[in-house]
Coordinates of C-alpha atoms in Angstrom, one line a residue:
M186 CA 0.0 0.0 0.0
I187 CA 2.8 2.5 0.9
F188 CA 4.8 1.7 -2.2
R189 CA 1.6 2.1 -4.4
D190 CA 1.0 5.6 -2.9
V191 CA 4.6 6.5 -3.4
A192 CA 4.4 5.4 -7.1
E193 CA 1.2 7.4 -7.7
A194 CA 2.6 10.5 -6.0
R195 CA 5.8 10.2 -8.0
S196 CA 3.8 9.9 -11.2
R197 CA 1.8 13.0 -10.4
V198 CA 4.9 15.1 -9.6
L199 CA 7.0 13.9 -12.6
S200 CA 4.1 14.4 -15.0
G201 CA 3.6 18.1 -14.1
G202 CA 0.6 17.4 -11.8
H203 CA 0.0 19.1 -8.5
P204 CA 2.8 18.6 -5.9
A205 CA 0.5 19.9 -3.3
N206 CA -1.4 16.5 -3.6
A207 CA 1.7 14.5 -2.7
P208 CA 3.5 14.3 0.7
G209 CA 6.3 16.9 1.1
W210 CA 9.1 14.4 1.4
I211 CA 8.0 12.8 -1.9
V212 CA 8.0 16.1 -3.7
S213 CA 11.5 16.9 -2.4
L214 CA 12.7 13.4 -3.4
F215 CA 11.4 13.5 -7.0
G216 CA 11.5 17.3 -7.8
G217 CA 9.0 20.0 -8.1
G218 CA 9.6 21.1 -4.5
S219 CA 9.6 24.5 -3.0
S220 CA 13.1 24.9 -1.7
T221 CA 15.4 27.5 -3.4
A222 CA 19.0 28.3 -3.5
A223 CA 18.4 31.4 -1.5
G224 CA 17.3 29.2 1.4
V225 CA 13.7 30.2 1.3
D226 CA 10.9 27.7 0.8
V227 CA 8.5 29.1 -1.8
S228 CA 4.8 28.1 -2.1
P229 CA 1.9 30.1 -3.5
E230 CA 0.9 31.1 0.1
V231 CA 4.4 32.2 1.0
A232 CA 4.9 34.0 -2.3
L233 CA 2.0 36.2 -1.5
T234 CA 3.9 37.6 1.5
Y235 CA 6.3 39.1 -1.0
S236 CA 4.9 42.6 -1.9
A237 CA 5.8 42.4 -5.6
V238 CA 4.0 39.1 -6.0
Y239 CA 1.0 40.3 -4.0
G240 CA 0.9 43.4 -6.2
A241 CA 0.9 41.3 -9.4
F242 CA -1.9 39.0 -8.0
R243 CA -3.9 42.0 -7.0
I244 CA -3.5 43.8 -10.4
L245 CA -4.5 40.8 -12.5
G246 CA -7.1 39.5 -10.1
E247 CA -8.9 42.8 -9.6
S248 CA -8.7 43.6 -13.3
V249 CA -10.5 40.4 -14.2
A250 CA -13.0 40.9 -11.5
S251 CA -13.8 44.5 -12.4
L252 CA -14.5 43.9 -16.1
P253 CA -18.1 43.7 -17.1
C254 CA -18.9 40.1 -18.3
K255 CA -21.9 39.8 -20.6
V256 CA -23.7 37.1 -22.5
Y257 CA -24.5 37.7 -26.2
R258 CA -26.5 36.2 -28.9
R259 CA -25.5 36.3 -32.5
A260 CA -28.0 38.1 -34.6
P261 CA -29.1 37.0 -38.1
D262 CA -27.5 40.0 -39.6
G263 CA -24.1 39.1 -38.3
G264 CA -24.2 41.4 -35.3
R265 CA -25.0 40.6 -31.8
E266 CA -27.4 41.5 -29.0
L267 CA -27.5 41.2 -25.3
A268 CA -29.1 37.9 -24.0
R269 CA -30.1 39.1 -20.5
R270 CA -32.7 36.4 -20.3
H271 CA -30.2 33.5 -20.9
W272 CA -29.7 31.3 -17.9
A273 CA -25.9 32.0 -18.0
W274 CA -26.3 35.8 -17.6
P275 CA -27.0 35.8 -13.8
L276 CA -24.2 33.3 -13.2
L277 CA -21.4 35.1 -15.1
H278 CA -22.6 38.7 -14.7
D279 CA -24.2 38.7 -11.1
A280 CA -23.5 35.7 -8.9
P281 CA -22.2 32.2 -9.8
N282 CA -23.5 30.7 -6.5
P283 CA -25.5 31.8 -3.5
E284 CA -22.4 32.5 -1.5
M285 CA -20.3 34.9 -3.7
S286 CA -20.7 37.6 -6.3
S287 CA -19.3 37.2 -9.8
P288 CA -16.4 39.6 -9.3
V289 CA -15.3 37.7 -6.2
W290 CA -15.5 34.4 -8.1
R291 CA -13.6 35.6 -11.0
E292 CA -10.9 37.2 -8.8
L293 CA -10.6 33.9 -6.9
C294 CA -10.2 31.9 -10.2
M295 CA -7.6 34.3 -11.3
V296 CA -5.6 33.9 -8.1
H297 CA -5.8 30.2 -8.4
L298 CA -4.4 30.5 -11.9
L299 CA -1.5 32.7 -10.9
G300 CA -0.7 30.7 -7.8
W301 CA -1.3 27.1 -8.7
G302 CA -1.6 27.2 -12.6
N303 CA -5.2 25.9 -12.6
A304 CA -8.7 27.3 -11.9
Y305 CA -11.4 24.8 -11.2
S306 CA -15.1 25.4 -10.7
R307 CA -17.7 22.6 -10.5
I308 CA -20.8 23.2 -12.6
E309 CA -24.0 22.3 -10.8
W310 CA -26.4 21.3 -13.6
G311 CA -30.1 21.5 -13.4
G312 CA -32.4 18.8 -14.9
D313 CA -33.3 20.9 -18.0
G314 CA -29.7 21.3 -19.2
T315 CA -29.1 24.7 -17.6
A316 CA -26.4 25.5 -15.0
L317 CA -27.7 26.4 -11.5
A318 CA -24.4 27.3 -9.9
L319 CA -20.6 27.5 -10.3
W320 CA -18.6 26.4 -7.2
P321 CA -14.9 27.1 -7.1
I322 CA -12.5 24.4 -5.9
H323 CA -9.1 25.0 -4.5
P324 CA -6.5 23.6 -7.0
S325 CA -4.5 21.8 -4.2
R326 CA -7.6 19.5 -3.8
V327 CA -7.9 18.5 -7.4
T328 CA -6.0 15.8 -9.3
V329 CA -6.5 15.4 -12.9
L330 CA -6.3 11.7 -14.0
R331 CA -6.9 9.7 -17.1
T332 CA -8.8 6.5 -16.8
D333 CA -8.0 3.1 -18.4
A334 CA -10.6 4.1 -21.1
G335 CA -8.6 7.2 -21.9
R336 CA -11.1 9.7 -20.4
L337 CA -10.0 12.6 -18.2
V338 CA -11.5 12.7 -14.7
Y339 CA -11.1 15.1 -11.8
D340 CA -10.5 13.6 -8.4
V341 CA -11.5 16.0 -5.5
K342 CA -10.5 15.9 -2.0
P343 CA -13.3 16.7 0.5
D344 CA -13.1 19.8 2.6
P345 CA -16.1 20.4 4.8
A346 CA -15.1 23.9 5.7
A347 CA -14.9 25.1 2.0
D348 CA -17.3 22.8 0.2
P349 CA -20.9 24.0 -0.6
P350 CA -23.9 22.4 1.1
G351 CA -23.9 18.7 0.2
G352 CA -20.2 18.7 -0.8
H353 CA -18.6 17.9 -4.1
P354 CA -18.6 14.4 -5.6
S355 CA -15.2 12.7 -5.2
R356 CA -14.9 12.2 -9.0
L357 CA -16.1 14.8 -11.5
R358 CA -16.6 14.4 -15.3
P359 CA -14.9 16.9 -17.6
E360 CA -18.3 18.3 -18.7
D361 CA -19.0 19.1 -15.0
V362 CA -15.9 21.2 -14.5
L363 CA -14.8 24.6 -15.7
H364 CA -11.1 24.1 -15.9
V365 CA -8.9 27.0 -17.0
P366 CA -5.2 25.9 -17.1
A367 CA -2.2 28.1 -17.3
L368 CA 0.9 27.3 -19.3
G369 CA 1.7 23.6 -19.1
W370 CA 3.3 20.6 -20.7
T371 CA 0.2 18.5 -21.7
G372 CA -2.6 21.1 -22.4
T373 CA -4.7 19.4 -19.8
V374 CA -3.0 20.6 -16.6
G375 CA -1.3 23.9 -16.0
I376 CA 1.9 24.5 -14.2
S377 CA 2.1 27.0 -11.3
P378 CA 3.9 30.2 -12.3
I379 CA 5.1 30.4 -8.7
R380 CA 6.6 27.0 -8.9
L381 CA 8.4 27.7 -12.2
A382 CA 9.8 31.0 -11.0
R383 CA 10.4 30.0 -7.4
E384 CA 14.1 31.0 -7.5
S385 CA 13.3 34.6 -8.5
V386 CA 10.5 34.7 -5.9
G387 CA 12.9 33.1 -3.3
L388 CA 15.6 35.7 -3.9
G389 CA 13.1 38.5 -3.5
L390 CA 11.9 36.9 -0.2
A391 CA 15.5 36.4 1.0
T392 CA 16.3 40.0 0.2
E393 CA 13.4 41.2 2.3
K394 CA 14.3 38.9 5.1
F395 CA 17.9 40.2 5.0
G396 CA 16.7 43.8 5.0
S397 CA 14.4 43.2 8.0
A398 CA 17.1 41.4 10.0
F399 CA 19.6 44.1 9.1
F400 CA 17.5 47.0 10.4
G401 CA 16.1 44.8 13.3
S402 CA 19.7 44.2 14.5
G403 CA 20.6 47.9 14.3
S404 CA 22.5 49.4 11.4
M405 CA 24.4 52.0 13.3
P406 CA 26.4 51.7 15.6
G407 CA 27.6 48.2 15.0
G408 CA 31.0 46.5 15.1
V409 CA 33.5 45.4 17.8
L410 CA 34.0 46.9 21.3
T411 CA 37.6 46.6 22.5
A412 CA 39.2 47.5 25.8
P413 CA 42.8 47.7 26.8
G414 CA 44.1 44.7 28.7
T415 CA 42.3 41.5 29.6
I416 CA 38.7 41.5 30.8
S417 CA 36.8 38.7 32.4
D418 CA 33.8 36.9 30.6
K419 CA 31.4 38.5 33.2
V420 CA 32.7 42.0 32.4
A421 CA 32.5 41.3 28.6
A422 CA 28.9 40.0 28.9
A423 CA 27.8 43.0 30.9
L424 CA 29.5 45.4 28.4
R425 CA 27.8 43.7 25.5
E426 CA 24.4 43.6 27.1
R427 CA 24.6 47.3 28.0
W428 CA 25.6 48.2 24.4
E429 CA 22.9 46.2 22.8
S430 CA 20.2 47.5 25.2
S431 CA 21.2 51.0 24.2
H432 CA 21.8 50.7 20.4
Q433 CA 20.3 47.5 19.0
G434 CA 17.0 47.9 17.0
G435 CA 15.7 50.4 14.4
D436 CA 14.2 52.7 17.1
R437 CA 17.5 53.0 18.9
A438 CA 19.8 53.4 15.9
H439 CA 22.1 56.4 15.6
R440 CA 21.9 57.1 19.3
L441 CA 25.0 58.8 20.9
A442 CA 27.4 56.2 22.3
V443 CA 29.3 56.9 25.6
L444 CA 32.4 54.9 26.1
G445 CA 34.7 54.7 29.2
G446 CA 37.5 52.8 30.7
G447 CA 39.6 53.0 27.5
A448 CA 37.0 51.1 25.5
E449 CA 37.0 51.6 21.8
F450 CA 34.3 51.0 19.1
K451 CA 35.4 49.7 15.6
P452 CA 32.5 49.7 13.1
L453 CA 32.3 46.7 10.9
T454 CA 28.9 47.2 9.2
I455 CA 28.8 46.9 5.4
P456 CA 26.7 49.7 3.9
P457 CA 23.6 48.4 2.0
E458 CA 24.8 50.2 -1.2
D459 CA 28.1 48.2 -1.0
A460 CA 26.2 45.0 -0.8
Q461 CA 23.9 46.0 -3.8
F462 CA 21.0 45.6 -1.4
L463 CA 18.8 48.3 -2.9
E464 CA 19.7 47.4 -6.5
T465 CA 18.8 43.7 -5.8
R466 CA 15.4 44.7 -4.5
R467 CA 14.7 46.9 -7.4
F468 CA 15.8 44.2 -9.9
Q469 CA 13.5 41.6 -8.3
V470 CA 10.5 43.8 -8.7
G471 CA 11.3 43.9 -12.5
E472 CA 11.7 40.0 -12.4
I473 CA 8.2 39.7 -10.9
A474 CA 6.9 42.0 -13.5
R475 CA 8.5 39.9 -16.2
I476 CA 7.1 36.7 -14.9
F477 CA 3.5 37.9 -14.9
R478 CA 4.0 40.2 -17.9
I479 CA 2.9 43.3 -16.0
P480 CA 4.3 46.8 -16.8
P481 CA 6.8 47.6 -14.0
H482 CA 5.2 51.0 -13.2
M483 CA 2.0 49.2 -12.1
L484 CA 4.2 47.5 -9.4
G485 CA 5.6 50.8 -8.2
D486 CA 8.8 50.8 -10.3
L487 CA 8.6 54.2 -12.0
E488 CA 12.3 54.3 -13.1
R489 CA 11.5 54.2 -16.8
A490 CA 7.9 55.5 -16.7
T491 CA 7.4 58.9 -18.2
F492 CA 4.3 61.2 -18.8
S493 CA 4.3 60.2 -22.5
N494 CA 4.6 56.5 -22.2
V495 CA 2.5 55.5 -19.1
E496 CA -0.8 55.6 -21.2
H497 CA 0.8 53.3 -23.9
L498 CA 2.0 51.0 -21.2
G499 CA -1.5 50.8 -19.8
L500 CA -2.9 49.8 -23.2
E501 CA -0.1 47.2 -23.5
F502 CA -1.2 45.8 -20.2
V503 CA -4.7 45.2 -21.5
V504 CA -3.6 43.7 -24.8
H505 CA -0.6 41.6 -23.8
S506 CA -1.1 41.0 -20.1
L507 CA -4.8 40.8 -19.4
R508 CA -6.3 39.7 -22.7
P509 CA -4.6 36.2 -23.0
W510 CA -6.1 35.3 -19.5
L511 CA -9.5 36.6 -20.6
V512 CA -9.4 34.6 -23.8
R513 CA -8.8 31.4 -21.7
F514 CA -11.9 32.1 -19.6
E515 CA -14.1 32.8 -22.6
A516 CA -13.0 29.7 -24.5
E517 CA -13.6 27.4 -21.5
W518 CA -17.1 29.0 -21.0
A519 CA -17.9 28.5 -24.7
R520 CA -16.8 24.9 -24.5
K521 CA -18.7 23.9 -21.4
L522 CA -21.5 26.3 -20.9
F523 CA -22.7 27.2 -24.4
N524 CA -22.3 23.9 -26.3
T525 CA -25.8 22.7 -25.8
A526 CA -28.7 23.0 -28.2
S527 CA -30.5 25.5 -25.9
S528 CA -27.4 27.8 -26.0
A529 CA -26.6 27.6 -29.7
G530 CA -25.5 31.1 -30.9
H531 CA -24.7 32.3 -27.5
Y532 CA -21.4 33.3 -25.9
A533 CA -20.0 35.2 -23.0
E534 CA -17.4 38.0 -23.4
F535 CA -15.5 40.4 -21.2
S536 CA -15.8 44.1 -22.1
V537 CA -12.4 45.8 -22.1
D538 CA -13.6 49.0 -23.8
G539 CA -13.4 51.0 -20.5
L540 CA -9.7 50.1 -20.1
L541 CA -8.8 50.9 -23.7
R542 CA -10.3 54.4 -23.6
G543 CA -7.8 57.1 -24.2
D544 CA -7.7 60.6 -22.7
L545 CA -10.6 62.9 -23.2
E546 CA -9.1 64.8 -26.2
S547 CA -8.2 61.5 -28.1
R548 CA -11.6 60.1 -27.5
W549 CA -13.3 63.1 -28.9
R550 CA -11.0 63.2 -31.9
A551 CA -11.9 59.5 -32.6
Y552 CA -15.6 60.1 -32.1
A553 CA -15.4 63.0 -34.6
I554 CA -13.8 60.8 -37.2
G555 CA -16.4 58.1 -36.7
R556 CA -19.3 60.5 -36.8
Q557 CA -18.1 62.3 -39.9
W558 CA -17.5 59.1 -41.9
G559 CA -20.8 57.5 -40.9
W560 CA -19.9 54.5 -38.8
L561 CA -20.9 56.1 -35.5
S562 CA -24.2 57.8 -34.6
A563 CA -24.6 60.4 -31.9
D564 CA -26.4 57.9 -29.7
E565 CA -23.6 55.3 -30.1
I566 CA -21.1 57.9 -29.0
R567 CA -23.2 59.0 -26.1
A568 CA -23.5 55.3 -25.0
R569 CA -19.7 54.9 -25.0
E570 CA -19.6 57.9 -22.6
N571 CA -22.3 56.4 -20.4
M572 CA -24.8 59.1 -21.5
N573 CA -28.5 58.6 -22.3
A574 CA -29.7 58.7 -26.0
I575 CA -31.0 61.9 -27.5
P576 CA -34.8 61.9 -26.9
G577 CA -37.0 61.2 -29.8
G578 CA -34.5 59.1 -31.7
A579 CA -32.9 62.1 -33.2
G580 CA -29.4 60.7 -32.4
A581 CA -29.8 57.4 -34.2
A582 CA -29.1 58.7 -37.7
H583 CA -25.7 58.1 -39.4
L584 CA -24.1 60.9 -41.3
V585 CA -22.6 60.2 -44.7
P586 CA -20.3 62.7 -46.6
L587 CA -22.1 64.1 -49.7
N588 CA -19.2 63.2 -52.0
M589 CA -19.2 59.5 -51.0
A590 CA -21.4 56.6 -52.3
P591 CA -21.4 52.9 -51.7
A592 CA -18.9 51.0 -53.8
A593 CA -21.4 48.7 -55.4
A594 CA -23.8 51.5 -56.3
P595 CA -24.0 52.9 -59.9
P596 CA -22.6 56.4 -60.5
D597 CA -26.0 58.1 -60.9
P598 CA -27.7 58.0 -57.4
V599 CA -31.0 59.4 -58.8
A600 CA -31.5 56.2 -60.8
V601 CA -30.9 53.9 -57.8
P602 CA -34.2 52.9 -56.2
S603 CA -34.3 52.8 -52.5
A604 CA -35.4 49.8 -50.5
P605 CA -39.2 49.4 -51.0
D606 CA -41.4 49.7 -48.0
P607 CA -44.6 47.5 -48.0
A608 CA -46.5 50.3 -46.2
L609 CA -45.8 52.7 -49.1
P610 CA -47.5 52.8 -52.5
P611 CA -45.6 51.2 -55.4
A612 CA -42.5 53.1 -56.4
P613 CA -42.4 54.7 -59.9
A614 CA -41.0 52.9 -62.8
A615 CA -37.3 53.0 -63.3
P616 CA -35.9 55.7 -65.6
S617 CA -35.4 54.9 -69.2
A618 CA -31.9 53.5 -70.3
D619 CA -30.8 56.8 -71.9
L620 CA -31.2 58.7 -68.6
A621 CA -30.1 56.0 -66.1
R622 CA -27.5 53.3 -66.7
S623 CA -26.9 50.2 -68.9
A624 CA -29.0 47.2 -68.6
A625 CA -26.2 45.3 -66.8
E626 CA -26.1 48.0 -64.0
L627 CA -29.8 48.0 -63.7
R628 CA -29.9 44.2 -63.3
R629 CA -27.1 44.4 -60.7
A630 CA -29.0 47.0 -58.7
C631 CA -32.2 45.0 -59.0
G632 CA -30.4 41.9 -57.7
A633 CA -29.2 43.9 -54.6
M634 CA -32.8 44.9 -53.9
V635 CA -34.1 41.3 -54.3
E636 CA -31.3 40.1 -51.9
A637 CA -32.2 42.9 -49.4
A638 CA -35.9 41.8 -49.6
H639 CA -35.1 38.2 -48.9
A640 CA -32.7 39.2 -46.1
R641 CA -35.6 41.1 -44.3
F642 CA -37.9 38.1 -44.8
V643 CA -35.3 35.7 -43.3
R644 CA -34.9 37.9 -40.2
R645 CA -38.7 37.8 -39.9
E646 CA -38.5 34.0 -40.1
W647 CA -35.7 33.9 -37.4
R648 CA -37.8 35.9 -34.9
A649 CA -40.9 33.8 -35.4
L650 CA -39.3 30.5 -35.3
E651 CA -37.1 31.4 -32.3
R652 CA -40.3 32.1 -30.3
L653 CA -41.8 28.8 -31.5
V654 CA -38.7 26.8 -30.7
A655 CA -38.4 28.3 -27.2
R656 CA -42.0 27.3 -26.6
G657 CA -41.3 23.8 -27.9
E658 CA -38.3 23.4 -25.8
A659 CA -40.2 24.5 -22.7
I660 CA -42.8 21.7 -23.1
G661 CA -40.1 19.2 -24.3
R662 CA -41.9 18.0 -27.5
V663 CA -42.4 18.9 -31.1
E664 CA -46.1 18.3 -31.1
G665 CA -47.9 21.6 -31.6
F666 CA -44.9 23.2 -33.4
R667 CA -45.7 22.4 -37.1
E668 CA -49.2 24.0 -37.2
P669 CA -48.3 27.5 -35.8
A670 CA -45.1 27.4 -38.0
E671 CA -47.1 26.8 -41.2
R672 CA -49.6 29.4 -40.2
F673 CA -46.8 32.0 -39.9
Y674 CA -45.7 31.2 -43.5
L675 CA -49.3 31.4 -44.7
E676 CA -49.6 34.9 -43.3
A677 CA -46.0 36.0 -44.2
Q678 CA -45.9 34.9 -47.8
P679 CA -48.0 37.9 -49.0
L680 CA -45.5 40.2 -47.4
L681 CA -42.6 38.8 -49.4
E682 CA -44.7 38.8 -52.5
A683 CA -45.6 42.5 -52.0
E684 CA -41.9 43.5 -51.6
L685 CA -40.9 41.6 -54.8
R686 CA -43.9 43.2 -56.6
Q687 CA -42.6 46.7 -55.8
I688 CA -39.2 45.8 -57.0
A689 CA -40.5 44.5 -60.2
A690 CA -42.5 47.7 -60.7
A691 CA -39.6 49.9 -59.9
F692 CA -37.1 48.1 -62.3
G693 CA -39.4 47.0 -65.1
G694 CA -37.7 44.6 -67.5
A695 CA -34.6 44.4 -65.3
Y696 CA -36.5 42.2 -62.9
A697 CA -36.2 38.7 -64.2
G698 CA -38.7 36.9 -62.1
A699 CA -42.3 36.4 -61.1
P700 CA -43.1 37.8 -57.6
E701 CA -45.9 35.3 -56.8
L702 CA -43.9 32.3 -58.0
E703 CA -40.7 33.4 -56.2
A704 CA -42.5 34.0 -52.8
A705 CA -44.4 30.6 -53.1
E706 CA -41.3 28.7 -53.9
Y707 CA -39.3 30.2 -51.1
V708 CA -42.1 29.5 -48.5
A709 CA -42.6 26.0 -49.8
E710 CA -38.8 25.3 -49.4
S711 CA -38.8 26.6 -45.9
V712 CA -41.8 24.5 -44.9
R713 CA -40.2 21.4 -46.5
Q714 CA -36.9 21.8 -44.6
I715 CA -38.7 22.4 -41.3
R716 CA -40.7 19.2 -41.7
A717 CA -37.5 17.2 -42.4
V718 CA -35.8 18.7 -39.3
L719 CA -38.7 18.0 -37.0
S720 CA -38.6 14.3 -37.8
G721 CA -34.9 14.0 -37.1
P722 CA -32.8 13.9 -33.8
D723 CA -32.5 17.1 -31.7
P724 CA -35.1 18.9 -33.8
F725 CA -35.0 22.3 -32.1
G726 CA -31.2 22.5 -32.0
T727 CA -31.0 21.5 -35.6
L728 CA -33.7 23.9 -36.6
R729 CA -31.8 26.8 -34.8
A730 CA -28.7 26.0 -36.8
R731 CA -30.6 25.6 -40.0
V732 CA -32.3 29.0 -39.7
E733 CA -29.0 30.6 -38.9
E734 CA -27.6 29.1 -42.0
W735 CA -30.5 30.6 -44.0
T736 CA -29.6 34.1 -42.9
R737 CA -26.1 33.6 -44.5
T738 CA -27.0 31.8 -47.7
R739 CA -30.7 32.1 -48.9
P740 CA -30.8 35.9 -49.7
A741 CA -27.7 35.6 -52.0
V742 CA -29.1 32.5 -53.6
A743 CA -32.3 34.3 -54.4
A744 CA -30.5 37.1 -56.1
R745 CA -27.7 35.0 -57.8
Q746 CA -29.4 35.0 -61.3
Y747 CA -29.1 38.8 -61.6
F748 CA -25.3 38.9 -60.8
E749 CA -24.5 35.8 -62.8
E750 CA -26.1 37.1 -65.9
V751 CA -24.5 40.5 -65.5
G752 CA -21.1 38.8 -65.2
D753 CA -21.7 36.8 -68.4
E754 CA -22.2 40.0 -70.3

């Protein structure tokens, strides 16, 4: 039994596992221990007593904790929208469990990553495929193993003081654990940055210990007391005790020394500058900054910080220090929390816009450029500055320079029909060829309008089917889904037909189709695909994916004939 435990512990240490899970003498015997050449034992807990390491942990941990974390849903038009009603929103944005807030949980996960190289949180699943809570687990209690079948499992040591009500299972499946690893050898388990850099941390701790002992023993005066002739041990002890009681300790340093009886004091203290004490301390702060890739000025080393480069160093911190950690969290959330059919098209993301904001003048200059060139509206600018929108919707419009036009548009803007509105009367006929453009250009513009009409109809499909799918998932069956879906198409087909009819009226002979036939064929194809999906496995998840695919492909397919024939000319 003893030899088996030794072999298992040795295997964990040599494979880059967690030495904290093995006895200390085994760790020292097989490597991966905490002792350093500076004579200081370094562990994540001990390393936190070093001010530079504590500062690095605080900077990264508090930065991750303070960033807004939001859940989004991909929109049919390629954009995204907030998904406040998704079950993951309260977990990631508000509170992952009843005992802690989301910032506290994210800060704790970051500290686990920096100290132990791994952050573990158990996912408490509900019966309907949604997560109810996320419970962090200390990395020293988790051992990652691979079973005989080749499957990863997580062994968890119990801790009644830290476990949630009911405790954790002793063995967890990968799909039940949010595991964010740091740099490692296998890709499945991270290595503690403190363990890898223990010599640098140990030197910093030893330097602080030396400085504390140096000033605690009294820096001045210090040396040797000599007296003429021979003195007894009793007199020497009394003289030493009297001297130390008067001059030893930081609060008694530099006191006036009174000598008598021919006694003489010979100082032997080495100045800290001669021993490179201050330089060593400063260099070790830079070492810690290098280990955690933090700008030195954020740890208090302002030697190379200037008024002109501090802002740029702050941006580098977001891009090169913070962002790689955020990507690890987001990727693990996407892999474990948003890989179900009910979460298709959803994802969580940290918002770093606030950290990337420049000074007031730089922001206003950027806003002015975006406003003038049409890719920012007044309301969008105000939202970035935490201001309310302009009442009445006046700030939603985008400005476009008068001398600019879309690259795909023909040179004569008068001859380009705008997108038809079903609520308006039919648009007038297109201008004659001698006043407008060539037949090829007309067909290209007509195809763009056909594609836009189908894109609007697909978005209408998306919204209607999304509501029906959510209702079907709530009751857990497909019965009752087909009839309301087909009723929607029966009511929506005339709308598509009306839009195509207006395009045909506006472009005349350039429109190469029949509005009634096109609308009927489109609706018939949608109904056919929906019936096929409902009879297969995972009907609702497959239908969501199918409709999302429609938003990318079907509008272009509907307008392909116009662009293909133009290209042939």
